[in-house]
Short mmCIF file of C-alpha atoms and ligand atoms in Angstrom, two decimals:
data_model
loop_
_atom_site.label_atom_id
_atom_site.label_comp_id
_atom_site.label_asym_id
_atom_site.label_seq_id
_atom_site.Cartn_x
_atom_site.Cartn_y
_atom_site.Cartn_z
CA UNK R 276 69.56 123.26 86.22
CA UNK R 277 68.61 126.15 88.81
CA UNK R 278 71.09 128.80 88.91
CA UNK R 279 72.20 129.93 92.13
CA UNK R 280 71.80 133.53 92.67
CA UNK R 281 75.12 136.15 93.54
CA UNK R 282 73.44 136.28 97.28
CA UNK R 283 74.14 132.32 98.09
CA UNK R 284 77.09 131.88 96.62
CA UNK R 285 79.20 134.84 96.87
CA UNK R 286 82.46 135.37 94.34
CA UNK R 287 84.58 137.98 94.35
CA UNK R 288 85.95 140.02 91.74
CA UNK R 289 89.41 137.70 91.16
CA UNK R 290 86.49 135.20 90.30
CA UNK R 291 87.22 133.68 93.66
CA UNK R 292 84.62 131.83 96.63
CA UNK R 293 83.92 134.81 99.22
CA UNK R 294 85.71 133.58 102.87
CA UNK R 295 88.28 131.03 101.28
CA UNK R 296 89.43 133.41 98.51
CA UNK R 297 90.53 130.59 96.61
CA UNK R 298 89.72 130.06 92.35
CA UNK R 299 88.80 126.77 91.88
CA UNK R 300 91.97 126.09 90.18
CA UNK R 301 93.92 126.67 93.07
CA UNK R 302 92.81 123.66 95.06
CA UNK R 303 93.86 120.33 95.41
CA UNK R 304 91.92 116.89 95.78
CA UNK R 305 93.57 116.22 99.01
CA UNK R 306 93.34 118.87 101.49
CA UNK R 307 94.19 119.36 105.20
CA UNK R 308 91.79 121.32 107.79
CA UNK R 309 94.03 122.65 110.43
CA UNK R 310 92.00 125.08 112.92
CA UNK R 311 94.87 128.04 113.88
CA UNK R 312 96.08 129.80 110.57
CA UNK R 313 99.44 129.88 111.45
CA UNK R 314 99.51 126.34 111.56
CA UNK R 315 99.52 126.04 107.30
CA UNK R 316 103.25 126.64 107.44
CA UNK R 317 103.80 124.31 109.66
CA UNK R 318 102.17 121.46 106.96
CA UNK R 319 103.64 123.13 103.60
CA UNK R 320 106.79 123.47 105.06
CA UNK R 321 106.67 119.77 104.21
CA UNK R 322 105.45 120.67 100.73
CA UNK R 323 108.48 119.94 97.61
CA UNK R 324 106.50 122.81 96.05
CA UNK R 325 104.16 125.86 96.79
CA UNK R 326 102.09 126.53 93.92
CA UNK R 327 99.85 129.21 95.61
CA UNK R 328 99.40 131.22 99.31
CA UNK R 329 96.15 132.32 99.34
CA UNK R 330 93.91 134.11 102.66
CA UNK R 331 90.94 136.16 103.29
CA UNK R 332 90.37 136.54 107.46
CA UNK R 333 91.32 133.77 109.40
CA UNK R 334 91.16 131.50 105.96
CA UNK R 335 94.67 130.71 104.72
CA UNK R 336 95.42 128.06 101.88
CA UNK R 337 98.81 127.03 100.93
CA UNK R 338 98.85 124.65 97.85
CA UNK R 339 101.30 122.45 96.80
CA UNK R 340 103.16 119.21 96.15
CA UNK R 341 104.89 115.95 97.67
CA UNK R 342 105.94 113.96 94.99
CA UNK R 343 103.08 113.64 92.45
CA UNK R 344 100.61 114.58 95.35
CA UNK R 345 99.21 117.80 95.17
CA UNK R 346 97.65 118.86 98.89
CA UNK R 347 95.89 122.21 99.81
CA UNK R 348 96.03 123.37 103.86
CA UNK R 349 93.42 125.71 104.88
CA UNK R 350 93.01 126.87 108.15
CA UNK R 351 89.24 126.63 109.35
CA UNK R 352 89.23 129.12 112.93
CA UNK R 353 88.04 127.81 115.78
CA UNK R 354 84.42 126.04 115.68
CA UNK R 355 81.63 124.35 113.37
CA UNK R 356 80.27 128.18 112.52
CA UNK R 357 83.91 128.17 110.66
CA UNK R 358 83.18 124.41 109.52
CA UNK R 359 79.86 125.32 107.89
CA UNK R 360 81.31 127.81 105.83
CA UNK R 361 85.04 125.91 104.78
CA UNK R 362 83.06 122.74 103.77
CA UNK R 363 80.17 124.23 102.02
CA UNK R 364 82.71 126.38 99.88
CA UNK R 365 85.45 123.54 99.43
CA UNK R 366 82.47 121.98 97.83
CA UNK R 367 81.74 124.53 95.46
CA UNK R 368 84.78 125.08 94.52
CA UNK R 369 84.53 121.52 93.07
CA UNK R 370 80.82 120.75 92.45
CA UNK R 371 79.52 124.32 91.17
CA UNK R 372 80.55 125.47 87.64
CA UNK R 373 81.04 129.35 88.56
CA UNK R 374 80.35 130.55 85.39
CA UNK R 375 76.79 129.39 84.51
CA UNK R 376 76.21 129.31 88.92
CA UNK R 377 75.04 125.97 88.32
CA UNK R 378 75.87 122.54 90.35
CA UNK R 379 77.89 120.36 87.87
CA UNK R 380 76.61 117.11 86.48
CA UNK R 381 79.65 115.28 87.54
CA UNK R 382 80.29 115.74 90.72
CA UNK R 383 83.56 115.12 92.82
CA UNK R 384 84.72 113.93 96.30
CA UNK R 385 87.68 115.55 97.96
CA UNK R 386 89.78 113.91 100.63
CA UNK R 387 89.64 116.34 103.71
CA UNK R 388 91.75 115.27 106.47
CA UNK R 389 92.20 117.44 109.78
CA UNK R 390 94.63 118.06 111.93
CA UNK R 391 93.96 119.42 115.49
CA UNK R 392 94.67 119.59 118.95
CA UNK R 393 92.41 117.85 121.14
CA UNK R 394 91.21 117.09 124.94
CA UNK R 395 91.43 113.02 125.44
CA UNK R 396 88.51 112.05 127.53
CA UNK R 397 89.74 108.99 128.87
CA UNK R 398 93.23 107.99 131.39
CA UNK R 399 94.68 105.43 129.09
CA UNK R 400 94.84 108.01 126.14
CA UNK R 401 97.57 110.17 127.38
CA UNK R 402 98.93 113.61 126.28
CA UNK R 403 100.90 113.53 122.85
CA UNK R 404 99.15 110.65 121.70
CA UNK R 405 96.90 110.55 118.35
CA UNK R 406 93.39 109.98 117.59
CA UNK R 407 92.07 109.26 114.23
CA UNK R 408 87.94 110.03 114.83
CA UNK R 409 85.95 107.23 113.87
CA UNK R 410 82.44 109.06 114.72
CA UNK R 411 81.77 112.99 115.21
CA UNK R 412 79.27 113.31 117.75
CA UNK R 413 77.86 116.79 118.07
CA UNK R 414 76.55 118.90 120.76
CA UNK R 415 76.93 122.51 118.89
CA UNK R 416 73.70 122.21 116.87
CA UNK R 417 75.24 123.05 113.29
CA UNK R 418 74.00 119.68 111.82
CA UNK R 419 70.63 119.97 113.06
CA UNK R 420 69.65 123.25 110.09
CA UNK R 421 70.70 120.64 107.47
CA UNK R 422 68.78 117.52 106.52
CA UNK R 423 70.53 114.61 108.31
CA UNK R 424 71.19 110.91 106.95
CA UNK R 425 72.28 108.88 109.28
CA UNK R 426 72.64 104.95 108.98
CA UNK R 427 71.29 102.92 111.79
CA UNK R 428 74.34 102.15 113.90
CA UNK R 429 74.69 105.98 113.83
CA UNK R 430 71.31 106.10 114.81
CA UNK R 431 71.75 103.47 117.92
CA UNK R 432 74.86 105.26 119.29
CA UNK R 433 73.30 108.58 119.20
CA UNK R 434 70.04 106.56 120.83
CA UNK R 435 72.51 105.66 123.54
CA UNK R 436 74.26 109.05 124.39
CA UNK R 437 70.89 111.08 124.27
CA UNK R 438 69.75 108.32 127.04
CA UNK R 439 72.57 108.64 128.76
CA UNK R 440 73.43 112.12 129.55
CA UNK R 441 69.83 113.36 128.89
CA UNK R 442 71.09 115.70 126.27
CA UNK R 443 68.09 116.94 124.51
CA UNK R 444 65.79 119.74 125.25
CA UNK R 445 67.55 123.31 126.59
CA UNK R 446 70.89 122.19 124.87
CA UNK R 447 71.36 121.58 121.35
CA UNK R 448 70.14 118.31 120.41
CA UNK R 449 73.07 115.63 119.61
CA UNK R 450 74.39 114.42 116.17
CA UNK R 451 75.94 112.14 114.89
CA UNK R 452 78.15 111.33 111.71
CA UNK R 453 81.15 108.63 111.23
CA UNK R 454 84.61 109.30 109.72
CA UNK R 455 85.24 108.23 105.54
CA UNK R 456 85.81 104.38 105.72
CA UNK R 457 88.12 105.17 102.96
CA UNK R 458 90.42 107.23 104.18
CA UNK R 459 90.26 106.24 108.45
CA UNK R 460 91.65 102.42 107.17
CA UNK R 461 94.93 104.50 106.35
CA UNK R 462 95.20 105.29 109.71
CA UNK R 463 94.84 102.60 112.43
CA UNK R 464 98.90 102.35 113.29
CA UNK R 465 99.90 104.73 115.71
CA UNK R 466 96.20 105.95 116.35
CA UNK R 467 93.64 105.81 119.39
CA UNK R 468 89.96 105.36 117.24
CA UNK R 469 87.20 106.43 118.80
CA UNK R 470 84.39 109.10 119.08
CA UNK R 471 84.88 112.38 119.13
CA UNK R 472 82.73 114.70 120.76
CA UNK R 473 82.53 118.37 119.49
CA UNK R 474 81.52 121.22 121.62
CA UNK R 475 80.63 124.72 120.89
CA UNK R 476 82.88 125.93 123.40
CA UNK R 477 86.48 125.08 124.81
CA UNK R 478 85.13 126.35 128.48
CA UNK R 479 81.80 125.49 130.00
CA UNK R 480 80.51 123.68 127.49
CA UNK R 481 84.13 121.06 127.72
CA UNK R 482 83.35 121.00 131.33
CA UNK R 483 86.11 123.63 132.59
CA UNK R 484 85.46 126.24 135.09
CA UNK R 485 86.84 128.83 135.81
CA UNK R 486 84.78 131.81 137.40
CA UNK R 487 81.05 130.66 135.57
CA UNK R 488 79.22 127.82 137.39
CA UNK R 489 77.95 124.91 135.09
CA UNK R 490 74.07 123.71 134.19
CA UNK R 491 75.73 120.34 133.76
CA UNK R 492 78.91 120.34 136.16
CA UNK R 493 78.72 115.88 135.50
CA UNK R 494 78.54 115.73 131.88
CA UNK R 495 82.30 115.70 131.53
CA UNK R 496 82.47 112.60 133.26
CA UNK R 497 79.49 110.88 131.63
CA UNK R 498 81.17 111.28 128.24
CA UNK R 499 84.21 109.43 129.56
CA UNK R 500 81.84 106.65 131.24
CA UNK R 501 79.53 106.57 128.05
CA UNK R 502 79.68 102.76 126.03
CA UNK R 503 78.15 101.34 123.23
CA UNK R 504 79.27 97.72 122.45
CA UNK R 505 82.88 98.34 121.44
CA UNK R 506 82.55 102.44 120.87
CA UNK R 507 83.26 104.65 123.76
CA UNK R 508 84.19 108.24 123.43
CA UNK R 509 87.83 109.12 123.27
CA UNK R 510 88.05 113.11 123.04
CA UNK R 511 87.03 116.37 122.52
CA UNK R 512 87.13 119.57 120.44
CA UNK R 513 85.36 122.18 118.72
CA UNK R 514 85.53 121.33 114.80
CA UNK R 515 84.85 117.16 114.08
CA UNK R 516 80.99 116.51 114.05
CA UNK R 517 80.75 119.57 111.67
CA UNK R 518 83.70 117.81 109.12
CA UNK R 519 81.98 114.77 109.18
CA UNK R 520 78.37 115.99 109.21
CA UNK R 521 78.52 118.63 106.14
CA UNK R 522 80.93 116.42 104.47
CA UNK R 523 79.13 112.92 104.42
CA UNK R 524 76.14 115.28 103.13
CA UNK R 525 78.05 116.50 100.04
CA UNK R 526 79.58 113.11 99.47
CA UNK R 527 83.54 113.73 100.57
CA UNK R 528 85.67 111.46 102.26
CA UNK R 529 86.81 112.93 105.69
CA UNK R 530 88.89 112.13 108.46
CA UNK R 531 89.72 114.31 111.89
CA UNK R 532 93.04 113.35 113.44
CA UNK R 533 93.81 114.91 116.85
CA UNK R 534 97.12 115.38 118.48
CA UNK R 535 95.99 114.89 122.41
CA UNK R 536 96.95 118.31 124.40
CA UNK R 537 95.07 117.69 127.46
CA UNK R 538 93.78 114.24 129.76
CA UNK R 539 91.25 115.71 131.47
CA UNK R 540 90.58 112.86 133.40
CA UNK R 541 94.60 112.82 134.91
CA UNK R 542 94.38 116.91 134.54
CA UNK R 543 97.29 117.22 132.24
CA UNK R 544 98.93 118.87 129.51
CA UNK R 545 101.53 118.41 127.21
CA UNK R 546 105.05 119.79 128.41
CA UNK R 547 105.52 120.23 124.29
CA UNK R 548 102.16 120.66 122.20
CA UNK R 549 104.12 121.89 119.18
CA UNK R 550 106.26 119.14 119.10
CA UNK R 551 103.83 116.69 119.23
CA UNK R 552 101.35 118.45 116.48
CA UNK R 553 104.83 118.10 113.93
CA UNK R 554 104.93 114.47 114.54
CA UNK R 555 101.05 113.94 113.45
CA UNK R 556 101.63 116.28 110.40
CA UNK R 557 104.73 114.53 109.43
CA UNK R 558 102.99 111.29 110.00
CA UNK R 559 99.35 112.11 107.96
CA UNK R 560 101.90 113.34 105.05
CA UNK R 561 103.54 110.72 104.84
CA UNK R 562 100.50 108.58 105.09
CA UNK R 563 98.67 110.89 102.59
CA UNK R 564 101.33 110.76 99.88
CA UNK R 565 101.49 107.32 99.88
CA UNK R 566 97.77 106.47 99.42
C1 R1P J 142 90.72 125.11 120.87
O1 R1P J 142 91.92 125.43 121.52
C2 R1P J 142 90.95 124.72 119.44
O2 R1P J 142 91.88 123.61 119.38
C3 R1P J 142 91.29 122.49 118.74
C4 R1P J 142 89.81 122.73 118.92
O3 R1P J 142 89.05 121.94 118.03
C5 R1P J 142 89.67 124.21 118.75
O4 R1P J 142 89.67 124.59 117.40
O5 R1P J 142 91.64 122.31 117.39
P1 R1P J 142 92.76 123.14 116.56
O6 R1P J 142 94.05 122.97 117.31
O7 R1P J 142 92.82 122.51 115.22
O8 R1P J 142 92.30 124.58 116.47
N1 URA J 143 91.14 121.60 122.07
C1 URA J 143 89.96 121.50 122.69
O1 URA J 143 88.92 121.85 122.11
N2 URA J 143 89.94 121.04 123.95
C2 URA J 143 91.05 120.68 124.62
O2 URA J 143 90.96 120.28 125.78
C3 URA J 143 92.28 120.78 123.95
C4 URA J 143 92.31 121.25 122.67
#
């Protein structure tokens, strides 16, 4: 077994994984992803027990209980740069035995479920609606340092949108990755499924303007036009390709849920974002304890 050296994976002196500051001890099976940090309390609020609060930057963990359940929520930051290092180290935490720095014969899949705010991309998904992710599609390049596997499906949607909005070249090239089967069946009541396109940017590169002009002023609307057989893409945000990508690669089962903030097709936001992000936690605990 090849020991990994104290340069790649970094561990502090409480014995704990550098950004997440967590042991591996202190985290659950089951965890949530929410992006903004202040966000945890608002999902272990919910908790019948905290166990452990645990943060290093803009990475804080609550850990806890409903009923027998025991759930971490850490909160990721903004983007798939965050995403590449919460997923790689939820791994480890798991799958590397930090004493001999080895990967462990027996290796483990986490549930990791997000919860975020996203732009719907299409007029009959309106504001404070959900949207469980069935596909991450990718324009912000993380997925393209790894080695991708893709099945062929994948492979024919991502055919599809590279033909149709021309995406390759001076932009990242697209990606593609699809949600856990096991854990998206949980969640078809009360949800819009769809793909999700992620963007490495919540201004130009979502199509908004406001003093920069665009390469690509169109590419907005050829998301919302874009079909393949039944799939069509629903919405947008900056974390869901990279959830899916790195975590189909290590073997977890992942779903990204997104409480709708913005149409951008009927330009228009939600009178009460907050209220509408505590339904979808109340809802994916409820859903989450049960299963
Ligand atoms: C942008 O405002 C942020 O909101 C969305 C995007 O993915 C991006 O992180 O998700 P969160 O509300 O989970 O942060
Ligand atoms: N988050 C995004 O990334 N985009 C939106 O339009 C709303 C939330």
């Amino acid at each position: 077994m090849n020991r990994i050296a104290e340069s790649e994976l970094i561990i502090n002196n409480r014995g704990a994984v550098y950004h997440l500051n967590l042991r591996p001890e202190e985290l659950a099976n089951t965890i949530i992803t929410v992006g903004d940090p202040d966000r945890v309390q608002e999902v272990s609020k919910h908790f019948d027990n905290i166990e452990g609060k645990y943060q290093h930057r803009e990475f804080v963990t609550h850990t806890g209980r409903i009923g027998q359940k025991r759930i971490s929520v850490v909160s990721t930051g903004i983007g798939t740069d965050n995403i590449d290092i919460v997923l790689n180290e939820l791994d480890a935490l798991v799958n590397i035995d930090f004493t001999s720095r080895t990967v462990k014969k027996e290796l483990s899949k986490l549930t990791i479920v997000r919860i975020g705010t996203s732009g719907s991309l299409q007029a009959d998904i309106p504001v404070d609606s959900f949207v469980a992710s069935t596909h991450g599609l990718g324009v912000d390049n993380l997925l393209n340092f790894y080695r991708q596997e893709n099945n062929d499906e994948d492979l024919h949607i991502l055919k599809a949108f590279t033909a149709h909005t021309q995406l390759t070249g001076g932009m990242a090239a697209p990606y593609i990755a699809g949600a856990g089967a096991a854990v998206l069946k949980h969640f078809v009541e009360g949800f819009h499924h769809g793909i999700t396109v992620t963007c490495p940017g919540f201004y130009g590169p979502q199509g908004r303007v406001l003093r920069l002009g665009l390469i690509n002023p169109d590419f907005i609307d050829l998301l919302t036009a874009f079909r393949f057989g039944n799939h069509r893409i629903t919405n947008f945000e900056m974390e869901t390709s990279g959830i899916y990508g790195i975590g189909k690669l290590l073997g977890h089962h992942c779903l990204s849920l997104s409480a709708i903030v913005a149409n951008r097709v009927k330009k228009e936001f939600s009178k009460d974002s907050a209220a509408a992000i505590e339904q979808l936690i109340v809802k994916t605990l409820g859903i989450l304890a049960m299963n």
